XYZ file of N, CA and C in Angstrom:
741
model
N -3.720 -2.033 -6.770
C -4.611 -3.080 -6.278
C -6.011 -2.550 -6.071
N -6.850 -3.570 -6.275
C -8.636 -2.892 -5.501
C -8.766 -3.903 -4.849
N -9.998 -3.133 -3.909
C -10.515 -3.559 -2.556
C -10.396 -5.176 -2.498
N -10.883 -5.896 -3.770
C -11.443 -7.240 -4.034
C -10.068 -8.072 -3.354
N -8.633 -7.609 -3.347
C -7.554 -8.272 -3.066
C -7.039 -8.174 -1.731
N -7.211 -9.663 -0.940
C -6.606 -9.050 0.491
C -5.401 -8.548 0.898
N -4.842 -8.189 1.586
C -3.628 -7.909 2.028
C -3.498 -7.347 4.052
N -2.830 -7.847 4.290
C -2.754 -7.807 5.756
C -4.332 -7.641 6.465
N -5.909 -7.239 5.558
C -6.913 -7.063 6.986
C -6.973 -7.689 7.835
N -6.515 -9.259 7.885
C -6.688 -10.309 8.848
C -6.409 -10.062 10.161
N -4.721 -8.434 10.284
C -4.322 -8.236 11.733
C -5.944 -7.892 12.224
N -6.123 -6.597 11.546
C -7.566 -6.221 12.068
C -8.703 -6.934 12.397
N -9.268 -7.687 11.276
C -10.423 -8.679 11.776
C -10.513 -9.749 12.478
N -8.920 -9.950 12.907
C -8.726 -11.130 13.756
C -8.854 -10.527 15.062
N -8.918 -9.450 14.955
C -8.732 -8.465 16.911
C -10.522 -7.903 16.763
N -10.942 -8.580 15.930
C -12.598 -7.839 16.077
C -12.979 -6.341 15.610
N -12.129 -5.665 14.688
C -12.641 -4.803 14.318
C -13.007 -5.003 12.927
N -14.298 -3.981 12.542
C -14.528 -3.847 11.400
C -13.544 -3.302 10.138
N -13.464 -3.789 8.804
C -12.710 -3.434 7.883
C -13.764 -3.057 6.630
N -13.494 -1.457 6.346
C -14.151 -0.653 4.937
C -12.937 -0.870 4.032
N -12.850 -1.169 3.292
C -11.998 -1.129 2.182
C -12.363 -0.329 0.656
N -12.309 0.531 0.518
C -12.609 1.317 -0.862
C -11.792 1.311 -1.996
N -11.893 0.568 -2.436
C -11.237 0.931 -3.924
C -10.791 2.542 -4.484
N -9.029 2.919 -4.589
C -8.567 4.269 -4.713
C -9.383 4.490 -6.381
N -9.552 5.859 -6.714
C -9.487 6.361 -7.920
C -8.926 5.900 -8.782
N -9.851 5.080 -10.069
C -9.033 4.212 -11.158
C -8.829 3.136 -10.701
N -8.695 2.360 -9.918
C -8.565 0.875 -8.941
C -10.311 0.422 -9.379
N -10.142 -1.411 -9.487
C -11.031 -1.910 -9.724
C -12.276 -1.490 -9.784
N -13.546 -0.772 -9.021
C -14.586 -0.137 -10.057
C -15.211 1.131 -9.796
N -14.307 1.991 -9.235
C -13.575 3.465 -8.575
C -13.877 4.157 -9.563
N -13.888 4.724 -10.291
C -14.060 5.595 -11.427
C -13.337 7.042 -11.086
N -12.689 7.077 -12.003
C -11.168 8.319 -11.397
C -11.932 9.672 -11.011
N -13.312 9.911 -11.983
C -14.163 11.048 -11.599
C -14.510 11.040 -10.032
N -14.200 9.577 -9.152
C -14.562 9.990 -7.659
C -13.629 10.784 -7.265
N -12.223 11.274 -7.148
C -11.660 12.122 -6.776
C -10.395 11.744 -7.414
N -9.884 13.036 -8.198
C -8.069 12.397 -8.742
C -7.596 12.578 -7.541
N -7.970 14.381 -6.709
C -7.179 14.355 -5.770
C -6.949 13.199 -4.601
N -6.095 13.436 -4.095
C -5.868 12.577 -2.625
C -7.040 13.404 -1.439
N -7.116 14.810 -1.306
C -8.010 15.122 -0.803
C -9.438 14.817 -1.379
N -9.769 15.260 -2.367
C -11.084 14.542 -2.602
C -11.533 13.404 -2.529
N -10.865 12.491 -2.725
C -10.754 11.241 -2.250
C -11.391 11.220 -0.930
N -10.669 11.929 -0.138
C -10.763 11.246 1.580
C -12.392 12.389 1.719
N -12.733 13.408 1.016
C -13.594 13.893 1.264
C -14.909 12.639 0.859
N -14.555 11.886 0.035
C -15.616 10.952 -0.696
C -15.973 10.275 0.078
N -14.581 9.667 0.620
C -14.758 8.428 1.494
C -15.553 9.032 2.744
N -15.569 10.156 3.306
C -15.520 10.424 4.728
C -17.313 10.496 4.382
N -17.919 10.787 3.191
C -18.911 11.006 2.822
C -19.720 9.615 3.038
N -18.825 8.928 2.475
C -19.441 7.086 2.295
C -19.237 6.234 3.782
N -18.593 7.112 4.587
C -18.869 6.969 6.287
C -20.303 7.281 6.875
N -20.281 8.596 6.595
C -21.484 9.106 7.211
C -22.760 8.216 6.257
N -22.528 8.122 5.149
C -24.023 7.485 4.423
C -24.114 5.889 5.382
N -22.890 5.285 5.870
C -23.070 4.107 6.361
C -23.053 4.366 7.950
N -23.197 5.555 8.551
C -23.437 5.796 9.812
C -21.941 5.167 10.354
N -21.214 5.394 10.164
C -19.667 5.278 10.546
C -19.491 6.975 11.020
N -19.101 7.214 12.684
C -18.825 8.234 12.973
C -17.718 8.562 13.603
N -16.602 7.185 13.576
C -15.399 7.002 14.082
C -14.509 5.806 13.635
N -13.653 5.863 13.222
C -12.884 4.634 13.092
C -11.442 5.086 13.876
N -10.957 3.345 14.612
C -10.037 3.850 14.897
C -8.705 3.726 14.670
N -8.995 3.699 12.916
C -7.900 3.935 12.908
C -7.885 4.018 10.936
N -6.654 4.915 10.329
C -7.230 4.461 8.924
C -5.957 4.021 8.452
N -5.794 3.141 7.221
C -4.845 2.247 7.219
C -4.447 2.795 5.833
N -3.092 3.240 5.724
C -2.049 3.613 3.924
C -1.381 2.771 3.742
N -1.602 1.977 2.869
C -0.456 1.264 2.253
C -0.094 1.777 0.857
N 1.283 1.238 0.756
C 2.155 1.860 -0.742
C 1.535 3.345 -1.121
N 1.109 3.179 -2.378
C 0.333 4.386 -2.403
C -0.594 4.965 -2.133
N -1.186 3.822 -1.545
C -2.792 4.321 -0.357
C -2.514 5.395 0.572
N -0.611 5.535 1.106
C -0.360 6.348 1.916
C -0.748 7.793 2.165
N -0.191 8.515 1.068
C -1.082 9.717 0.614
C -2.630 10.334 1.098
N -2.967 8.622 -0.042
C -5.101 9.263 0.739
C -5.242 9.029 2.292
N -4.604 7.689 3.332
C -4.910 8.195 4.417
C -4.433 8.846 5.114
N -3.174 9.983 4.812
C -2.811 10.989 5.943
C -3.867 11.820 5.359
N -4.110 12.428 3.935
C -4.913 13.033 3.906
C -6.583 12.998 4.493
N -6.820 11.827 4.425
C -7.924 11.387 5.271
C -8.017 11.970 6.732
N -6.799 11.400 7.114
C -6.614 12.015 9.077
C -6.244 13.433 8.800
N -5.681 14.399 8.149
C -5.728 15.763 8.045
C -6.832 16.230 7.662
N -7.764 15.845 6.580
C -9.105 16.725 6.573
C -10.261 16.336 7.573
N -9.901 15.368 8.384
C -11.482 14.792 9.141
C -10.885 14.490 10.357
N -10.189 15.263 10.813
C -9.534 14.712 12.306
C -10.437 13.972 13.794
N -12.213 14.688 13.277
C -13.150 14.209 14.008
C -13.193 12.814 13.716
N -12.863 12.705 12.953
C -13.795 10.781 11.841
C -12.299 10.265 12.409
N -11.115 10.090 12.110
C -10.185 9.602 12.486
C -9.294 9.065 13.652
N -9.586 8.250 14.429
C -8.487 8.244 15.719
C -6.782 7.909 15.638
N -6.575 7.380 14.694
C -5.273 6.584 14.913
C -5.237 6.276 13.223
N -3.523 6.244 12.977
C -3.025 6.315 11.414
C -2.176 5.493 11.151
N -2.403 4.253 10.425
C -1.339 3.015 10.368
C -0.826 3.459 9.269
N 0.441 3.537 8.757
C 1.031 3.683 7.046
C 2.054 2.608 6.922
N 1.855 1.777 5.983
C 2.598 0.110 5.793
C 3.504 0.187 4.550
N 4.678 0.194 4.428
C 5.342 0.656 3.418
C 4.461 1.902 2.465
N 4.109 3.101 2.508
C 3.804 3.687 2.388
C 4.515 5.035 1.786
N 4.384 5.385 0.599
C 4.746 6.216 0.007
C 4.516 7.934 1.025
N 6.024 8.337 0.961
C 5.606 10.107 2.308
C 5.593 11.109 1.078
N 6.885 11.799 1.810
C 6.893 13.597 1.315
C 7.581 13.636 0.508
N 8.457 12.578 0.132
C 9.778 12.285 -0.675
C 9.070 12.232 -2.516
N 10.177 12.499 -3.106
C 9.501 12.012 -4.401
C 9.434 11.036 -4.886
N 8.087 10.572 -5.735
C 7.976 9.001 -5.847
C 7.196 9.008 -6.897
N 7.412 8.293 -7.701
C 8.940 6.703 -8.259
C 9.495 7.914 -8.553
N 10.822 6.892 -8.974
C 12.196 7.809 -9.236
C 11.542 7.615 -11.176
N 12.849 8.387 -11.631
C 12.431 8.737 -13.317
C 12.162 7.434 -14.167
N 13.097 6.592 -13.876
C 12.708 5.491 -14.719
C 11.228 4.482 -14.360
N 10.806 4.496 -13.301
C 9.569 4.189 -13.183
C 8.879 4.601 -14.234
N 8.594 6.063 -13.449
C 7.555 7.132 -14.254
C 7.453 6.480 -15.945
N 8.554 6.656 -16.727
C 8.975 6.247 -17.928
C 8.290 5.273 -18.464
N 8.566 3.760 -17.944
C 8.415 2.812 -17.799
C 6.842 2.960 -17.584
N 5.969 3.076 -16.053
C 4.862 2.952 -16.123
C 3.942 3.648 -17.103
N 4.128 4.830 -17.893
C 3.812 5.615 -19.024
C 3.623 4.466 -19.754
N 4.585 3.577 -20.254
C 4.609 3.009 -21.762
C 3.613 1.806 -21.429
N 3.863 1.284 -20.212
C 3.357 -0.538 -19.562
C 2.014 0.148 -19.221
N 1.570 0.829 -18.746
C 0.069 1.419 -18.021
C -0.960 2.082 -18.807
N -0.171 2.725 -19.850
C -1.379 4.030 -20.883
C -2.643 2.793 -20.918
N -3.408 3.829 -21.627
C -5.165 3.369 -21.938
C -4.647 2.452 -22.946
N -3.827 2.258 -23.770
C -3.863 1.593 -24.593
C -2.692 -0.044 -24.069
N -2.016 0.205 -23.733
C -1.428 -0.887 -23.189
C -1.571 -1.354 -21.953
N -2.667 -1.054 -20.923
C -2.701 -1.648 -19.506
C -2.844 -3.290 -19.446
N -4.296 -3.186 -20.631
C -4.736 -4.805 -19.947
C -3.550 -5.664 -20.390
N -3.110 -5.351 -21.782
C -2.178 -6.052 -22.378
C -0.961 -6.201 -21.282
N -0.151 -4.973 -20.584
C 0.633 -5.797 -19.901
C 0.273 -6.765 -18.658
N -1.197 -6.871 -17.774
C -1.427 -7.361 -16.961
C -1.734 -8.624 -17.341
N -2.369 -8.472 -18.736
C -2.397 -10.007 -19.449
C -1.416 -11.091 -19.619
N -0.259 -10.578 -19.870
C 1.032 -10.753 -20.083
C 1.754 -11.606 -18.921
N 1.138 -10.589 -17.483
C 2.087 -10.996 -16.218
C 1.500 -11.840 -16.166
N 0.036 -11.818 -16.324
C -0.434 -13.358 -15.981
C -0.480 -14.416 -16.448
N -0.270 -14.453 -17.559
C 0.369 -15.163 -18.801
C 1.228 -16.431 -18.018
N 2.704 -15.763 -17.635
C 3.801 -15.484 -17.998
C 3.737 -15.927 -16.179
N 2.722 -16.349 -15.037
C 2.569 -16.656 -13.822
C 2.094 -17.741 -14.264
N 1.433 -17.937 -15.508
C 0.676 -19.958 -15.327
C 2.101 -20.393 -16.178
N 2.366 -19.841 -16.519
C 3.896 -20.655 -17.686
C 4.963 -20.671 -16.913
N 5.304 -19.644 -16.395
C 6.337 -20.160 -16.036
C 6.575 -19.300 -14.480
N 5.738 -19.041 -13.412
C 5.457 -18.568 -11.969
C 7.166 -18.222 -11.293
N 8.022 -19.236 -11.442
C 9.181 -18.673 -10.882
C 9.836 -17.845 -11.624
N 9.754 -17.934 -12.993
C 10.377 -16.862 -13.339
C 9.461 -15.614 -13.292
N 8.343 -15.681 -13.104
C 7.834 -14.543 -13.346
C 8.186 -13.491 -11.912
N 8.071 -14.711 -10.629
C 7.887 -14.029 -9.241
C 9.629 -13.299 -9.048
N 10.559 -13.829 -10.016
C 11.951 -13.200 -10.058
C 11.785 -12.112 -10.679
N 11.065 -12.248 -12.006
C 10.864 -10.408 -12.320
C 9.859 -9.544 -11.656
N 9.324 -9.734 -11.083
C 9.044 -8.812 -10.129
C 9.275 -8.839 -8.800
N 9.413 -9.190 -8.030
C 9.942 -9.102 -7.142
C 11.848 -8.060 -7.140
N 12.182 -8.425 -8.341
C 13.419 -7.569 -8.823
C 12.925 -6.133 -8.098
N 11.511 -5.522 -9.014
C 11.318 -4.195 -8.694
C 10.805 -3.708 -7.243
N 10.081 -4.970 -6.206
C 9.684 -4.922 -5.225
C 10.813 -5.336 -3.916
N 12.056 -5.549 -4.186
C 13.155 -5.987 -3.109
C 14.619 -5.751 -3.858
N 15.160 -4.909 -2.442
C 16.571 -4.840 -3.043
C 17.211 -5.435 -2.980
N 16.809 -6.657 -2.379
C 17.877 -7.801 -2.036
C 18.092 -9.340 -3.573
N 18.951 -9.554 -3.637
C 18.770 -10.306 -5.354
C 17.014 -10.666 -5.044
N 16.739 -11.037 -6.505
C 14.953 -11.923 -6.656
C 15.269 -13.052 -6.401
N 16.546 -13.788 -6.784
C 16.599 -15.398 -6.370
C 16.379 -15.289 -4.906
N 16.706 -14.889 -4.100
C 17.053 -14.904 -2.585
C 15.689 -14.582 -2.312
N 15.351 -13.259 -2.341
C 13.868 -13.199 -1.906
C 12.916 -13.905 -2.471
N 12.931 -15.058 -3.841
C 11.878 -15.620 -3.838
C 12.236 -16.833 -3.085
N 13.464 -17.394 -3.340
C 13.761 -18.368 -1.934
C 13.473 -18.486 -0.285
N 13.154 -16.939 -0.306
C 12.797 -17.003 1.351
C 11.292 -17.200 1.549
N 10.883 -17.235 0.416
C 8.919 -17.307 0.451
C 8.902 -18.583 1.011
N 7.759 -18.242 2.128
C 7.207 -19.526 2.486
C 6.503 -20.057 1.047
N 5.906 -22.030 1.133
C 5.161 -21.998 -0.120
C 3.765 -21.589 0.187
N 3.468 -20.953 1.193
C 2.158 -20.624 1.392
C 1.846 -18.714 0.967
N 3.040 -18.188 1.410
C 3.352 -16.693 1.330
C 3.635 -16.912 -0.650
N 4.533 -17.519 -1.209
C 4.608 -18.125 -2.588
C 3.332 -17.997 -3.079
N 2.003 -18.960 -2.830
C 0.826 -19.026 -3.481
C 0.225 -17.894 -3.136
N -0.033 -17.085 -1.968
C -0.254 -15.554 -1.729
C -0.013 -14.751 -2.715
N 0.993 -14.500 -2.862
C 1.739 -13.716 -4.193
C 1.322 -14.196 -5.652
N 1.502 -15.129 -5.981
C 1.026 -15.442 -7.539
C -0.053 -15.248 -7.503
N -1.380 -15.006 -6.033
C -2.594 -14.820 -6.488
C -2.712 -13.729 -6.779
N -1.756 -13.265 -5.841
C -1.961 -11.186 -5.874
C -2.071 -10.562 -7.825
N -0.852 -11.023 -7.897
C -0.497 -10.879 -9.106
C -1.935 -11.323 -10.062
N -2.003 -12.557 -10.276
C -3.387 -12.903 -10.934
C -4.405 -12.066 -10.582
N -4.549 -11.727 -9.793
C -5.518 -10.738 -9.543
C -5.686 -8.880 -9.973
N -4.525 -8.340 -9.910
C -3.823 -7.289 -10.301
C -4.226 -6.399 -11.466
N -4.689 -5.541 -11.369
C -5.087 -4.718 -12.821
C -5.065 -3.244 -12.303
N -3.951 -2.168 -12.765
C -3.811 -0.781 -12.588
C -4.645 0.116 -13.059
N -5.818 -0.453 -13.882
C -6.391 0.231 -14.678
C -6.315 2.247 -14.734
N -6.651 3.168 -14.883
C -5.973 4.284 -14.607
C -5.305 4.832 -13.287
N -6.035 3.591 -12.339
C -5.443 4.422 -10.944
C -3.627 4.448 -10.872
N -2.867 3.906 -11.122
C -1.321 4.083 -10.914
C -1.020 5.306 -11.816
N -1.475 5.693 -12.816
C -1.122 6.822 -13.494
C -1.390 8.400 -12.973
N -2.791 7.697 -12.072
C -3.198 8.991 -11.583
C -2.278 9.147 -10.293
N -1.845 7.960 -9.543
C -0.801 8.455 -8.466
C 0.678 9.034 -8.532
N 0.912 8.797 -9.877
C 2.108 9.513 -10.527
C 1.801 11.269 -10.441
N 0.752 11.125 -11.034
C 0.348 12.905 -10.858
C -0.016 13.372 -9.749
N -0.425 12.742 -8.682
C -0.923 13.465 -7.866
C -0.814 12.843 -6.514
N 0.390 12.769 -5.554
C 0.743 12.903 -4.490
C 0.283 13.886 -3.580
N -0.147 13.949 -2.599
C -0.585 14.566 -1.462
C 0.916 14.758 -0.621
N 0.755 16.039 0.145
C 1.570 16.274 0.655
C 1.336 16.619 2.062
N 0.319 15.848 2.866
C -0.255 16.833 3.578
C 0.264 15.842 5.261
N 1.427 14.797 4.966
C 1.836 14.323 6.371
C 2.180 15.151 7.393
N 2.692 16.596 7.237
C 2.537 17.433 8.500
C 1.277 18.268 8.980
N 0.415 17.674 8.065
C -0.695 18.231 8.939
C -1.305 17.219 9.815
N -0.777 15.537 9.590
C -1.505 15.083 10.128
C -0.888 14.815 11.894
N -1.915 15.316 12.756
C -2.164 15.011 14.063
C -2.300 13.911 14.932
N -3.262 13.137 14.323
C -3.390 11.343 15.469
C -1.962 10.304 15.461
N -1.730 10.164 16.797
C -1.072 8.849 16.415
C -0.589 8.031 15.699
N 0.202 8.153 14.853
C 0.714 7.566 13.900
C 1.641 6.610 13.854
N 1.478 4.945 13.504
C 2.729 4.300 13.306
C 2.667 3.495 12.097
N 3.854 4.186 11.659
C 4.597 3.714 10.416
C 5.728 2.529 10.038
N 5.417 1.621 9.410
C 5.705 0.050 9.379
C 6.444 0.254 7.560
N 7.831 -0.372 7.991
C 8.115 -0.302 6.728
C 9.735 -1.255 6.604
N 10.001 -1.586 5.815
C 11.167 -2.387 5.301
C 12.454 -1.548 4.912
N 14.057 -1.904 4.951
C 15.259 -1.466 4.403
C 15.289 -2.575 3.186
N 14.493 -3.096 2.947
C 14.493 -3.957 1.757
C 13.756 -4.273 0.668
N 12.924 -2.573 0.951
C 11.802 -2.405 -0.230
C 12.513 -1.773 -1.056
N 11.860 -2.456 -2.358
C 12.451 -2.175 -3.535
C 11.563 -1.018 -4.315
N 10.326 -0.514 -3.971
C 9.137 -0.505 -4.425
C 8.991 1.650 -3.658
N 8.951 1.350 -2.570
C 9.223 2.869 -2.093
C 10.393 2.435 -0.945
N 11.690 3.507 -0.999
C 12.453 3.097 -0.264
C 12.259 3.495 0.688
N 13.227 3.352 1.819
C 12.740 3.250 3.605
C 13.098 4.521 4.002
N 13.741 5.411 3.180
C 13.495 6.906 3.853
C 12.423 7.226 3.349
N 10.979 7.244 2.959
C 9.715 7.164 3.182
C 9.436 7.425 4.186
N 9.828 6.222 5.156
C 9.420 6.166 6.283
C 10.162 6.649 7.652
N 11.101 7.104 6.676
C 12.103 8.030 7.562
C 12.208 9.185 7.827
N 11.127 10.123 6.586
C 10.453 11.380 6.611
C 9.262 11.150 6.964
N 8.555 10.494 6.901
C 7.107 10.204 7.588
C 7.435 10.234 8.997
N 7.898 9.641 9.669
C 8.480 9.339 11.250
C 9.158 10.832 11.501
N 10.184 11.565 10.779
C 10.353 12.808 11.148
C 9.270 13.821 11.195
N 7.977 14.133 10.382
C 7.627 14.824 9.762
C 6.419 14.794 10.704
N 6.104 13.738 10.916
C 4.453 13.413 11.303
C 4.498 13.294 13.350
N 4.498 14.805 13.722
C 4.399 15.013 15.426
C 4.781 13.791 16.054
N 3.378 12.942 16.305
C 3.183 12.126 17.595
C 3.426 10.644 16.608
N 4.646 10.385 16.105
C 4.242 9.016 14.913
C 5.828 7.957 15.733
N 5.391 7.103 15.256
C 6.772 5.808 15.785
C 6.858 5.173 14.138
N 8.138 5.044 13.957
C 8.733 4.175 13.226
C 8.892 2.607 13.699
N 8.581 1.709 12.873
C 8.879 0.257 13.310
C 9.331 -0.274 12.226
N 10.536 -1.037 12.185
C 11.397 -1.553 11.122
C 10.985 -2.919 10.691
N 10.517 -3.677 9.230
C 10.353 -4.607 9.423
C 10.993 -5.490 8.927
N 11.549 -6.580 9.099
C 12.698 -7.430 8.566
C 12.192 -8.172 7.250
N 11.127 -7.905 6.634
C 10.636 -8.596 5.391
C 11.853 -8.102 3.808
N 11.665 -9.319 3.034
C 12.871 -9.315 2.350
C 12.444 -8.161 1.061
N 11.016 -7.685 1.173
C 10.888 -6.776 -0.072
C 9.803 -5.561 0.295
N 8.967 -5.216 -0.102
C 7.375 -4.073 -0.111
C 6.529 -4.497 0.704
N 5.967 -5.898 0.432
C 5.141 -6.513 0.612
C 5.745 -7.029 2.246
N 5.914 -6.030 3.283
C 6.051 -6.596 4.866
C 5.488 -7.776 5.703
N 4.286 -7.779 4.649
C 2.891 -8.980 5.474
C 3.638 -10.312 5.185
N 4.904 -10.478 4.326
C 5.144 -12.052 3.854
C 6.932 -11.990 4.870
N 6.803 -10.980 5.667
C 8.027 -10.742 6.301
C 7.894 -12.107 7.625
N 9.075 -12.950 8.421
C 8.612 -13.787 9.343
C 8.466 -13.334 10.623
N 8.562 -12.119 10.641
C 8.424 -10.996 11.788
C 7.322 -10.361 11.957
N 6.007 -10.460 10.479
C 4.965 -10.272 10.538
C 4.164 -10.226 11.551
N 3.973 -11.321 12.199
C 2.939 -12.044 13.679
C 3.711 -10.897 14.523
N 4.625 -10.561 14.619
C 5.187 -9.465 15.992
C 4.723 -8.380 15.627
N 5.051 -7.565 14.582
C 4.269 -6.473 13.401
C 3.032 -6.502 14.058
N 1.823 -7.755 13.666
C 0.852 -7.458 13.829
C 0.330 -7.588 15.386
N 1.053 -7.747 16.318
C 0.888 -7.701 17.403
C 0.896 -6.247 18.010
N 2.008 -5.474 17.102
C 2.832 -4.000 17.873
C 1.415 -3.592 17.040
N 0.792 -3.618 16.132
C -0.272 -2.719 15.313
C -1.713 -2.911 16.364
N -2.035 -4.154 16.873
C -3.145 -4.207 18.129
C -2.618 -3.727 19.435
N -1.462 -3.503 19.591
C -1.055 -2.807 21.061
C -1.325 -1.191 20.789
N -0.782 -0.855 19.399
C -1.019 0.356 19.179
C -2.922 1.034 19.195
N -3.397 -0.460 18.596
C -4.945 0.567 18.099
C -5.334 0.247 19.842
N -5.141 -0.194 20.343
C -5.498 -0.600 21.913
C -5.013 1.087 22.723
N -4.376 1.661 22.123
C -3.701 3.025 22.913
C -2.974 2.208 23.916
């Protein structure tokens, strides 16, 4: 995903804090030369703080594979950092399993990206339920009929936008190569939000993140796939996430 696509900021900007959103390496108009690493990355970003006179945030937010760049973020800049949200979030574990990898190789290269994103979207104005059943397949372990049945139709139109919106351009290839490993270094406060019904990174993720990471809490979320924010337990979620940035 890039910055341009929302996803959960609303807990945040609805409690009055400010939201930076950066587009990862290879993500919408990121250019992979800003950092392949996960550390360089957070060195970039921490850079594009100080140019905007940002000398604290409190808090930095990983999702899926965003996870990576912000522990690394809170391990190299522990000054810049107060507090570490990770939302289904890829840890220490290895990630994707082989047939991903495989798979995203053939669907992602330079030569076939736009074509398959063209495709999904295609394939969302023709025919949307079947499409939200094939994926969702790879994003929930629970059948796709069932989890697309539990979509609200408002959480429903959420999703087909996501999707319409969606383009991996090199960044998913580059997160195949290059995982960060650096959750035991990270120090602040940490709580980690994640599903037994993600299909996408599974929930011992967050079961080595919660072991691994000192001062961190695990919170389980009852959503039927990856995507936790379309879970109906959400509003409590985002309640425990403002009690948390509140200390």
């Amino acid at each position: 995903m890039n910055a341009g696509l929302a996803l959960g900021e609303d807990t945040f900007a609805d409690d009055d804090y400010s939201v930076l959103v950066p587009s990862r390496p290879g993500y919408g108009r990121t250019p992979l030369s800003t950092g392949k690493t996960t550390g360089r990355f957070a060195d970039v970003t921490r850079s594009l703080c100080a140019h905007l006179g940002i000398d604290s945030v409190a808090a930095v937010v990983g999702i899926s594979a965003g996870g990576p760049t912000a522990m690394a973020m809170a391990a190299r800049h522990p000054d810049l950092v107060e507090r570490v949200v990770l939302q289904s979030a890829v840890g220490p574990l290895p990630w994707p399993d082989r047939r991903t990898r495989i798979g995203a190789r053939l669907a992602f290269g330079s030569a076939t990206e736009r074509l398959t994103w063209s495709a999904v979207r295609a394939l969302m104005r023709a025919a949307p339920d079947v499409g939200l059943r094939i994926l969702l397949s790879d994003l929930s372990t629970r059948p796709a009929r069932q989890a697309l049945t539990n979509l609200s139709p408002a959480n429903r139109e959420m999703v087909l936008g996501l999707f319409a919106g969606m383009g991996s351009g090199h960044g998913f290839l580059n997160d195949l190569s290059e995982i960060g490993k650096t959750c035991g270094e990270v120090t602040q406060p940490t709580l980690v939000l994640a599903s037994r019904n993600d299909g996408s990174v599974p929930f011992t993720h967050a079961e080595a993140l919660a072991a691994t990471i000192r001062d961190s809490r695990l919170v389980e979320s009852a959503a039927d796939s990856h995507f936790i924010w379309l879970g109906e337990d959400w509003p409590a979620l985002s309640a425990e996430i403002r009690r948390f940035l509140a200390g």
